[in-house]
Short mmCIF file of C-alpha atoms and ligand atoms in Angstrom, two decimals:
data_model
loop_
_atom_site.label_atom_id
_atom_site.label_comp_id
_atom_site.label_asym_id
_atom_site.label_seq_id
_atom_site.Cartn_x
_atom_site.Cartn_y
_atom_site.Cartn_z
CA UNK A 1 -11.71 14.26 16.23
CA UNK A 2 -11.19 10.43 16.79
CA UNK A 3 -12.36 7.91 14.28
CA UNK A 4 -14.79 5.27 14.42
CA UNK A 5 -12.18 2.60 13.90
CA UNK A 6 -8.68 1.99 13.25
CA UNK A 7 -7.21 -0.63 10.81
CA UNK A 8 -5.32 -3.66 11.63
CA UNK A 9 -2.41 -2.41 9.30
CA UNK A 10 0.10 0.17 9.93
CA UNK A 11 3.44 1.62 8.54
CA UNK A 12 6.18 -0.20 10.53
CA UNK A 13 9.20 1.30 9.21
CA UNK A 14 10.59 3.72 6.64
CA UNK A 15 13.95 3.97 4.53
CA UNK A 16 14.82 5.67 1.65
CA UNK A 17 17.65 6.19 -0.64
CA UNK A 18 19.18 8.68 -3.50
CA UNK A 19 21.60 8.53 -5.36
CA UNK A 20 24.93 10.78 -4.50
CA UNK A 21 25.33 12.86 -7.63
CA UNK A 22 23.29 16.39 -6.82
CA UNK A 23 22.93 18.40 -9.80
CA UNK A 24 21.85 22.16 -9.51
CA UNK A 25 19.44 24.08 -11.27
CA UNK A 26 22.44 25.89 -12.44
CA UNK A 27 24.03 22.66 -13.64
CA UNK A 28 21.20 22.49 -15.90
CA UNK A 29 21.47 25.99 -17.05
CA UNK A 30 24.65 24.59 -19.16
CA UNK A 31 22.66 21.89 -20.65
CA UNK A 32 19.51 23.42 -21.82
CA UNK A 33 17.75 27.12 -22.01
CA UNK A 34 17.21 27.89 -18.63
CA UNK A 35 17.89 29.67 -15.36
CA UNK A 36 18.33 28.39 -11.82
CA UNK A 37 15.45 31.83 -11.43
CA UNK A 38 12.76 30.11 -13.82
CA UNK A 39 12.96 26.57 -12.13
CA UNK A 40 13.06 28.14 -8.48
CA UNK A 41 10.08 30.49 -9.29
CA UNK A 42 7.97 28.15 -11.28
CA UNK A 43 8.68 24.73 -9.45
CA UNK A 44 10.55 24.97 -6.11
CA UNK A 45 13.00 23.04 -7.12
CA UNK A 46 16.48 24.00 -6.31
CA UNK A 47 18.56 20.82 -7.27
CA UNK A 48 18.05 17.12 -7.86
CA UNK A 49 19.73 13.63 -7.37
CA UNK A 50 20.63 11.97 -10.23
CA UNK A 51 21.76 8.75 -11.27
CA UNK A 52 25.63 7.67 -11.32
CA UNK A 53 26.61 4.92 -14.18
CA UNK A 54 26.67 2.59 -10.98
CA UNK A 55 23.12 3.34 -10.12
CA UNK A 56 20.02 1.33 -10.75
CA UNK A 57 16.25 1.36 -9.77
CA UNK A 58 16.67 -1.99 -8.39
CA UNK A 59 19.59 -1.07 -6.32
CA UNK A 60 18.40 1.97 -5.35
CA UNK A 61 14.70 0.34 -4.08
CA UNK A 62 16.44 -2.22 -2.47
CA UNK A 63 18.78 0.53 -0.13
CA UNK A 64 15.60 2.37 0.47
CA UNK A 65 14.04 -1.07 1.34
CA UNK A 66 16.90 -2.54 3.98
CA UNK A 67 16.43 0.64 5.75
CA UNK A 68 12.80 0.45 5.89
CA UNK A 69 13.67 -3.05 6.69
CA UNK A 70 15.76 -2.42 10.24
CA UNK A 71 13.75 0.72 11.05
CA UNK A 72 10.86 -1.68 11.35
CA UNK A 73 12.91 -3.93 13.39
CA UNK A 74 11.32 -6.59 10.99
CA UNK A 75 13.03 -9.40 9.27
CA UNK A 76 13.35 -9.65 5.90
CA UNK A 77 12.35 -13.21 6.41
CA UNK A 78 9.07 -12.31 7.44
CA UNK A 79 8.38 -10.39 4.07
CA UNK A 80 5.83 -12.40 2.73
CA UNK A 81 4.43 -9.36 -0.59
CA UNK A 82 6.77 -7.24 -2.18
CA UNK A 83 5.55 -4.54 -4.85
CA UNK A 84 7.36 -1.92 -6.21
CA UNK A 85 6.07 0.95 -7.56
CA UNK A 86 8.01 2.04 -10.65
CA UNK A 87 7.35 3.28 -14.54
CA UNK A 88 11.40 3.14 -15.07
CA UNK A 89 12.38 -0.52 -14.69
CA UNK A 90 15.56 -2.03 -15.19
CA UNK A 91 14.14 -4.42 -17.59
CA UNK A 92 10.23 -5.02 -19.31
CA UNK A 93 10.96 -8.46 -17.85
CA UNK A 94 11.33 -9.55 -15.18
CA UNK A 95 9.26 -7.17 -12.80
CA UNK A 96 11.84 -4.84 -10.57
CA UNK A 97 10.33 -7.05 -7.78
CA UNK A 98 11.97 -10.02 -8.53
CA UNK A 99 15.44 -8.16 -8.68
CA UNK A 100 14.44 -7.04 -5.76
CA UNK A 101 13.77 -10.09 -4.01
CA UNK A 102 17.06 -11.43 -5.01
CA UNK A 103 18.94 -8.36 -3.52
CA UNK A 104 17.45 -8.65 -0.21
CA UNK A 105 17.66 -12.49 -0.05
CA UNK A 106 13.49 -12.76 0.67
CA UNK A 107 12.27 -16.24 1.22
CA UNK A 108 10.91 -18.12 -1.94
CA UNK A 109 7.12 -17.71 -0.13
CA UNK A 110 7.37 -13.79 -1.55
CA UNK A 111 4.83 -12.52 -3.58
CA UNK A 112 6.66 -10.27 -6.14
CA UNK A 113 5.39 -8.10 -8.50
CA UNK A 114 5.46 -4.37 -10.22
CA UNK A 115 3.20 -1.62 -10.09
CA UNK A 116 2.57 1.02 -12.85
CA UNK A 117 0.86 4.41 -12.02
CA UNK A 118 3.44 6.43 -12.92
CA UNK A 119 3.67 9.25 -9.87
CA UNK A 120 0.45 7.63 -8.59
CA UNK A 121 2.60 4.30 -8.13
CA UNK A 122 3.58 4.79 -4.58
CA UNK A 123 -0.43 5.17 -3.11
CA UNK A 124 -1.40 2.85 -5.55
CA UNK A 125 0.65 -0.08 -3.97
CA UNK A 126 -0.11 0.80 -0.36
CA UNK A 127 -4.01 0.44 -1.33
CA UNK A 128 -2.73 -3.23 -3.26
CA UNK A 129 -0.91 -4.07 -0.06
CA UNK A 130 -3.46 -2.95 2.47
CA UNK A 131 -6.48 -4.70 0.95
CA UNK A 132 -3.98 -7.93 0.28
CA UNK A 133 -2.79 -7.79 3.83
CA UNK A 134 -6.78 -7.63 5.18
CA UNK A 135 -7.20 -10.25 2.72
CA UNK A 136 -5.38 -12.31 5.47
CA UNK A 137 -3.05 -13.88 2.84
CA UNK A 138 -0.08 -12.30 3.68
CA UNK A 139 0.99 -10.42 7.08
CA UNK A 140 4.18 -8.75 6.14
CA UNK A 141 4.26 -6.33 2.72
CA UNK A 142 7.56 -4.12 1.91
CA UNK A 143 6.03 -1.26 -0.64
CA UNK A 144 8.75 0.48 -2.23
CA UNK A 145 8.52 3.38 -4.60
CA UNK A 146 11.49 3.38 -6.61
CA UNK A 147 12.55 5.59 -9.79
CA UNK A 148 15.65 6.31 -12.79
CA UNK A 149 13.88 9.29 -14.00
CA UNK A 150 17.08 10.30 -15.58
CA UNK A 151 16.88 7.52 -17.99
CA UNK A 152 13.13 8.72 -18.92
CA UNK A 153 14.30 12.60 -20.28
CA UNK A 154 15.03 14.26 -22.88
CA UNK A 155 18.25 15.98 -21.46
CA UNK A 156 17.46 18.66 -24.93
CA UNK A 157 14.14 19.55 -23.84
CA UNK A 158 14.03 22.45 -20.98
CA UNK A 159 10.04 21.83 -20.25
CA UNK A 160 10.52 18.20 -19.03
CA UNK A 161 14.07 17.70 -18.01
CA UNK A 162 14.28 20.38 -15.13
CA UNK A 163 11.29 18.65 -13.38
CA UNK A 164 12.75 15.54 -12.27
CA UNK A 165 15.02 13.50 -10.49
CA UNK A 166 15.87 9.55 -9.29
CA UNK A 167 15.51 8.11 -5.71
CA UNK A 168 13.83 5.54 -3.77
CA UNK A 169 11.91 5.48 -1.28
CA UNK A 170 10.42 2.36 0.93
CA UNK A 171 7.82 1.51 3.75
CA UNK A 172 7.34 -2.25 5.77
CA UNK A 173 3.18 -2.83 5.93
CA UNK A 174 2.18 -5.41 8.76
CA UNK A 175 0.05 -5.86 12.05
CA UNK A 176 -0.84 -2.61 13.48
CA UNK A 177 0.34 -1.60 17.04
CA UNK A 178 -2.71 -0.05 18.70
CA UNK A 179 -4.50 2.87 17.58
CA UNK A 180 -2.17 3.22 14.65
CA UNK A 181 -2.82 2.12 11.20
CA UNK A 182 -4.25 2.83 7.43
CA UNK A 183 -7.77 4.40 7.95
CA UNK A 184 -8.92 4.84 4.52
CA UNK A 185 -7.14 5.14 0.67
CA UNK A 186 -9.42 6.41 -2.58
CA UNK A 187 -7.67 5.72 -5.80
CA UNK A 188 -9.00 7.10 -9.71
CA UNK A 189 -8.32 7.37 -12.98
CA UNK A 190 -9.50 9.83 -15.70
CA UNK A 191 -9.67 8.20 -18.74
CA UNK A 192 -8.94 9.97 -22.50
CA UNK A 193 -6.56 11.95 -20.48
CA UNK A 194 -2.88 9.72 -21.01
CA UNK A 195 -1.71 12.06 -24.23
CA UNK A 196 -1.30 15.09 -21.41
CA UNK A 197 1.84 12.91 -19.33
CA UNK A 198 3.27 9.90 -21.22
CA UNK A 199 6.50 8.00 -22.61
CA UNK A 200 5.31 7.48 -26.37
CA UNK A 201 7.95 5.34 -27.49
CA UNK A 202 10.23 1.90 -25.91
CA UNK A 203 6.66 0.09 -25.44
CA UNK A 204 5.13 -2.63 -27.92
CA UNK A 205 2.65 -0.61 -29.82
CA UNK A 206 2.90 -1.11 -33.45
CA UNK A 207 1.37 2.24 -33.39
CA UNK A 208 4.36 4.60 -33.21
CA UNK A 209 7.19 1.85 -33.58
CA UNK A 210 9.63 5.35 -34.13
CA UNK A 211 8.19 7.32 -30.77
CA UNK A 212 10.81 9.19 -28.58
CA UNK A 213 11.19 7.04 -25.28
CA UNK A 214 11.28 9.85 -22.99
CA UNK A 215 8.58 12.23 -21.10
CA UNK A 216 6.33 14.49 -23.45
CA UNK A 217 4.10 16.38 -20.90
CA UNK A 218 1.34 19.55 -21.28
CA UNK A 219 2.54 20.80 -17.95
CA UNK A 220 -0.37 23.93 -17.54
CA UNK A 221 -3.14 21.02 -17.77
CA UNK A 222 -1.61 18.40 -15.87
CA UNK A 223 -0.84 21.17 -12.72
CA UNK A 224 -4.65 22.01 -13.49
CA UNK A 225 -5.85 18.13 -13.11
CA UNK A 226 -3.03 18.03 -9.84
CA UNK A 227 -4.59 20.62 -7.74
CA UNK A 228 -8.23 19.91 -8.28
CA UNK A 229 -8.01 15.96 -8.35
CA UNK A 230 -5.49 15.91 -5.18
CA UNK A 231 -8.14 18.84 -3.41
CA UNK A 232 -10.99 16.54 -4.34
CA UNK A 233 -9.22 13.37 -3.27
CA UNK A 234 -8.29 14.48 0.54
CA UNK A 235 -11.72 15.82 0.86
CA UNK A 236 -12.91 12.41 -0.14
CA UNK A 237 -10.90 10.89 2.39
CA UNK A 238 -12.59 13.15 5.34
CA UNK A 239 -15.77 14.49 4.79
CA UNK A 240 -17.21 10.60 4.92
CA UNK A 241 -15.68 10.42 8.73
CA UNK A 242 -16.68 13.32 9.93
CA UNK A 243 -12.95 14.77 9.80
CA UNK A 244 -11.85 18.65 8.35
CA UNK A 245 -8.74 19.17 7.22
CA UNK A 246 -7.36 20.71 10.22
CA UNK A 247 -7.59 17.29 11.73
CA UNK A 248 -4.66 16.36 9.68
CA UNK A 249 -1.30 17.08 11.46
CA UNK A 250 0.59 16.44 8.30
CA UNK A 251 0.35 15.85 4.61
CA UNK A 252 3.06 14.31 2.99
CA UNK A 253 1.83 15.20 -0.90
CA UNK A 254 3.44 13.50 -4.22
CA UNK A 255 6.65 15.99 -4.87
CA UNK A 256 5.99 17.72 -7.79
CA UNK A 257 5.92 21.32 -7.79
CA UNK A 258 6.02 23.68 -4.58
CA UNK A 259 3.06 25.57 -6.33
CA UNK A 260 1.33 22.71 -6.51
CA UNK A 261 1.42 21.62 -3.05
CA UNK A 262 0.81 25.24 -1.83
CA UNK A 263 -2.07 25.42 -3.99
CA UNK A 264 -3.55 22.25 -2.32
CA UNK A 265 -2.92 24.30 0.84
CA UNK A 266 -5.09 27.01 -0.04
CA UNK A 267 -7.96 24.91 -1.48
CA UNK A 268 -7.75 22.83 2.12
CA UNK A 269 -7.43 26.31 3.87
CA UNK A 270 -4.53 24.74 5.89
CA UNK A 271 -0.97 26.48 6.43
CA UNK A 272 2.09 25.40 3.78
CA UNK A 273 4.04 23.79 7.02
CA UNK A 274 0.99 21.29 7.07
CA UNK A 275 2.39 19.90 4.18
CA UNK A 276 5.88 18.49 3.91
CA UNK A 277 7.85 19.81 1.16
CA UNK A 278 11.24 18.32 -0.35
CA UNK A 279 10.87 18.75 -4.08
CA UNK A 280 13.36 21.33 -3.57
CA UNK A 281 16.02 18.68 -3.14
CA UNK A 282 14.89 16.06 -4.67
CA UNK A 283 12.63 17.10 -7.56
CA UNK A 284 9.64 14.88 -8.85
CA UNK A 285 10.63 11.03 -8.25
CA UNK A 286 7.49 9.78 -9.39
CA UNK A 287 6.23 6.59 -7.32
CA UNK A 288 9.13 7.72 -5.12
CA UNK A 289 8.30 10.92 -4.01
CA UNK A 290 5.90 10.45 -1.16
CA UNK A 291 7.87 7.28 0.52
CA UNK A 292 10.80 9.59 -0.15
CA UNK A 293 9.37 12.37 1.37
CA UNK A 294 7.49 10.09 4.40
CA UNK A 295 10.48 8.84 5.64
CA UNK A 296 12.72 12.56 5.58
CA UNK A 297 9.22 13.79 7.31
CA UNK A 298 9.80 10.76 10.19
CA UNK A 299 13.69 11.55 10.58
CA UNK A 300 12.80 15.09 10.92
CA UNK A 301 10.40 14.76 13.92
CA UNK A 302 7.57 15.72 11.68
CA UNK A 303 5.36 12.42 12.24
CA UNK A 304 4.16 11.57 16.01
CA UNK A 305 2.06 8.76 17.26
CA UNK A 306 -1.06 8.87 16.63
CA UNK A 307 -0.98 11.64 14.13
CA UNK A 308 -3.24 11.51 11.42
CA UNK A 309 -1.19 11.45 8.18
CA UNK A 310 -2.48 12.24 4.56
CA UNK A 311 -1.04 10.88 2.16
CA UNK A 312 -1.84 12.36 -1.78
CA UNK A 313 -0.89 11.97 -5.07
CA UNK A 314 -1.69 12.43 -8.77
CA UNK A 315 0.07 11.28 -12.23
CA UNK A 316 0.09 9.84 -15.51
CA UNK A 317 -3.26 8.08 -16.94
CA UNK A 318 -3.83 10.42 -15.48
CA UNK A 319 -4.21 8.61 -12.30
CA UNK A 320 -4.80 10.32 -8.93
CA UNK A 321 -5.01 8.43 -5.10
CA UNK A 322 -5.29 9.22 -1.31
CA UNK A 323 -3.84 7.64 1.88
CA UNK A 324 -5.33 8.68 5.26
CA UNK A 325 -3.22 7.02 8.00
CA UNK A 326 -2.90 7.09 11.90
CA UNK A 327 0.67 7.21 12.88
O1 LIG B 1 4.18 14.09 -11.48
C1 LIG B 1 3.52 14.64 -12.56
C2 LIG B 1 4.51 15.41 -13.38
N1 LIG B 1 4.04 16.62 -13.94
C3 LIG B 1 3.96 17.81 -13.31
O2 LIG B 1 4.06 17.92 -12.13
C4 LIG B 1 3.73 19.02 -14.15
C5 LIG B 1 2.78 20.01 -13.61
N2 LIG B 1 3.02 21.28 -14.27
C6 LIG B 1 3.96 22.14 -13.84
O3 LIG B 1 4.60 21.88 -12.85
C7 LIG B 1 4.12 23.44 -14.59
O4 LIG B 1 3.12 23.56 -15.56
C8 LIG B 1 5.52 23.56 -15.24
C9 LIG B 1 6.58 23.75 -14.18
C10 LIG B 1 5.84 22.31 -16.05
C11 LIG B 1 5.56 24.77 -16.16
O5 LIG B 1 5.21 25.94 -15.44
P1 LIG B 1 4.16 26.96 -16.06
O6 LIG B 1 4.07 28.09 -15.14
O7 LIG B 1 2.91 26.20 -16.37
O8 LIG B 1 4.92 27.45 -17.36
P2 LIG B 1 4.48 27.31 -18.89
O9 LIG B 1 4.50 25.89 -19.33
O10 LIG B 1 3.25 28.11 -19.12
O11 LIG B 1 5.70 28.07 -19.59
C12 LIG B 1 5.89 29.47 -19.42
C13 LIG B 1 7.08 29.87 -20.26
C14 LIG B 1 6.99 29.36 -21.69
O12 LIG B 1 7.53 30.37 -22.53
P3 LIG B 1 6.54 31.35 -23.33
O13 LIG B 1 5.72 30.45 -24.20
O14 LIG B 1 5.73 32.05 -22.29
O15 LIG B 1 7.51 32.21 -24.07
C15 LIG B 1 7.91 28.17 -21.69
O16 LIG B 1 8.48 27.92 -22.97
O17 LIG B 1 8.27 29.29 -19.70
C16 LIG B 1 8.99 28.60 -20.73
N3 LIG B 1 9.70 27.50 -20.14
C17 LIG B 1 10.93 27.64 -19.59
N4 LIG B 1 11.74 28.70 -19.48
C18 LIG B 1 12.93 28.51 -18.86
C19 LIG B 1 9.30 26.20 -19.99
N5 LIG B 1 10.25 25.51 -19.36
C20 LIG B 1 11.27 26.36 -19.09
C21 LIG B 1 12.53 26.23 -18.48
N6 LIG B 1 13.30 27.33 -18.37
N7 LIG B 1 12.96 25.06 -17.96
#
């Protein structure tokens, strides 16, 4: 199935980074009630990176970023729009952007800002970067998805803290070589939905001045909302062109939970090795998940010219969002 046409923007380059310190399921098992057999079963995930005192999201979105950077074979001179995806900043201010900037020496002409759609963040930008890139303002966008999850949990409660983990991970957006490029995103929101997935505390609400500052989540409704909003969303991005779900060689789905993504597999009727899976190693990453998972999925052979890539994601708001991309 060919589409009708491609964009003028593509995904140059890829990079990503984690940080060295893996920490088992088992690890875990000393902190909180829980067994390396409940998080395998229930999640997929088998271990996690997690932060070292040395690491930061700013230094871990910039690693993921110079090696997005030089797989491109792009300057970082010519990065005219950086955004980073993120809902664990170093600071409230400035953005993680502007640290960002200054650890990769961009020019003064960079556009620099933050992004904030939690796990969403990541497909979120690329739609920001895309449509400002078409705009014709800027040529050259570095998108990074980076997260400190760590600093974000409750290390006493077992329903939150097993789930995650911190990385980065980074693409470079600019001219499109032929027949390659961004096709289509779809991005959403539900609203009266943000008390199922949210960080109640550390904000400025006068409301709950005493909130915890870490993850309180209803996991059974937010997997309910993931499968049926990230089913609905990659439909969404076919049907309209005339495209089935077998048309996709590979979908590279936010990293969440393995029963999530397999569930997504059986809605789309498509096998589970259609779908990339590294929650496993990595756990959820939030906005870095799928640039996490993107560029593993390159290294490993997975993503060929001309491919048609899905990209799909879903996460506090609760916000959900689709990429459909020609390699
Ligand atoms: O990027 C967005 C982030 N959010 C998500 O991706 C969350 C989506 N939701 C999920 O992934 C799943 O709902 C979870 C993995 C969070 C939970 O799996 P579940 O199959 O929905 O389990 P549950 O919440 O129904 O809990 C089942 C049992 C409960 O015990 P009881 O009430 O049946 O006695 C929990 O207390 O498992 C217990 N439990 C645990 N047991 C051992 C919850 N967490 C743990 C744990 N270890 N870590």
């Amino acid at each position: 199935m060919s589409l009708s046409s491609a964009s003028a923007f593509a995904i140059l380059g890829t990079g990503s980074l984690a940080p060295d310190r893996v920490v088992t399921n088992d690890d875990l098992a000393k902190l909180v009630n829980t067994s390396d057999e409940w998080i395998q079963t229930r999640t997929g995930i088998r271990e996690r990176r997690l932060a070292g005192p040395g690491d930061t999201t700013t230094g871990l979105a910039a690693g993921a970023a110079r090696a997005a950077l030089a797989d491109a074979g792009i300057d970082p001179a010519a990065i005219d729009l950086l955004i980073v995806a993120t809902c664990t900043p170093d600071l409230p201010m400035p953005a993680t952007a502007s640290l960002v900037q200054t650890a990769l020496g961009l020019p003064s002409t960079t556009a620099c800002f933050d992004l904030n759609a939690a796990c969403t963040g990541f497909v979120y930008a690329l739609d920001t970067a895309w449509a400002l890139l078409a705009s014709g303002r800027y040529r050259h966008a570095l998108v990074i998805g980076a997260e400190k999850m760590s600093s974000a949990l409750d290390w006493t409660d077992r329903t939150t803290c097993v789930l995650f983990g911190d990385g980065a991970g980074a693409v470079v957006l600019g001219p499109a070589p032929a027949g390659s490029g961004i096709v289509a995103t779809k991005l959403g929101a539900i609203p009266g939905t943000s008390e199922l997935l949210l960080i109640p505390g550390g904000g400025s609400s006068p409301l709950a001045p005493d909130a915890p500052r870490h993850i309180k989540m209803k996991g059974k409704e937010v997997f309910k909302f993931a499968v049926r909003a990230m089913d609905e969303v990659c439909r969404d991005l076919l049907t309209p062109r005339g495209l089935a779900p077998t048309d996709v060689a590979l979908v590279v789905p936010h990293q969440a939970n393995l029963r999530i993504i397999h569930a997504i597999a059986e809605y789309l009727e498509l096998p589970h090795d259609r779908f990339f899976a590294n929650v496993d190693r990595y756990g959820n990453t939030s906005a870095a998940s799928i640039p996490l998972a993107l560029d593993e999925a390159g290294k490993a052979g997975r993503l060929r010219r001309g491919d048609l890539v899905l990209l799909v994601a879903f996460g506090a708001g609760l916000t959900y969002g689709g990429a459909l991309v020609r390699w």
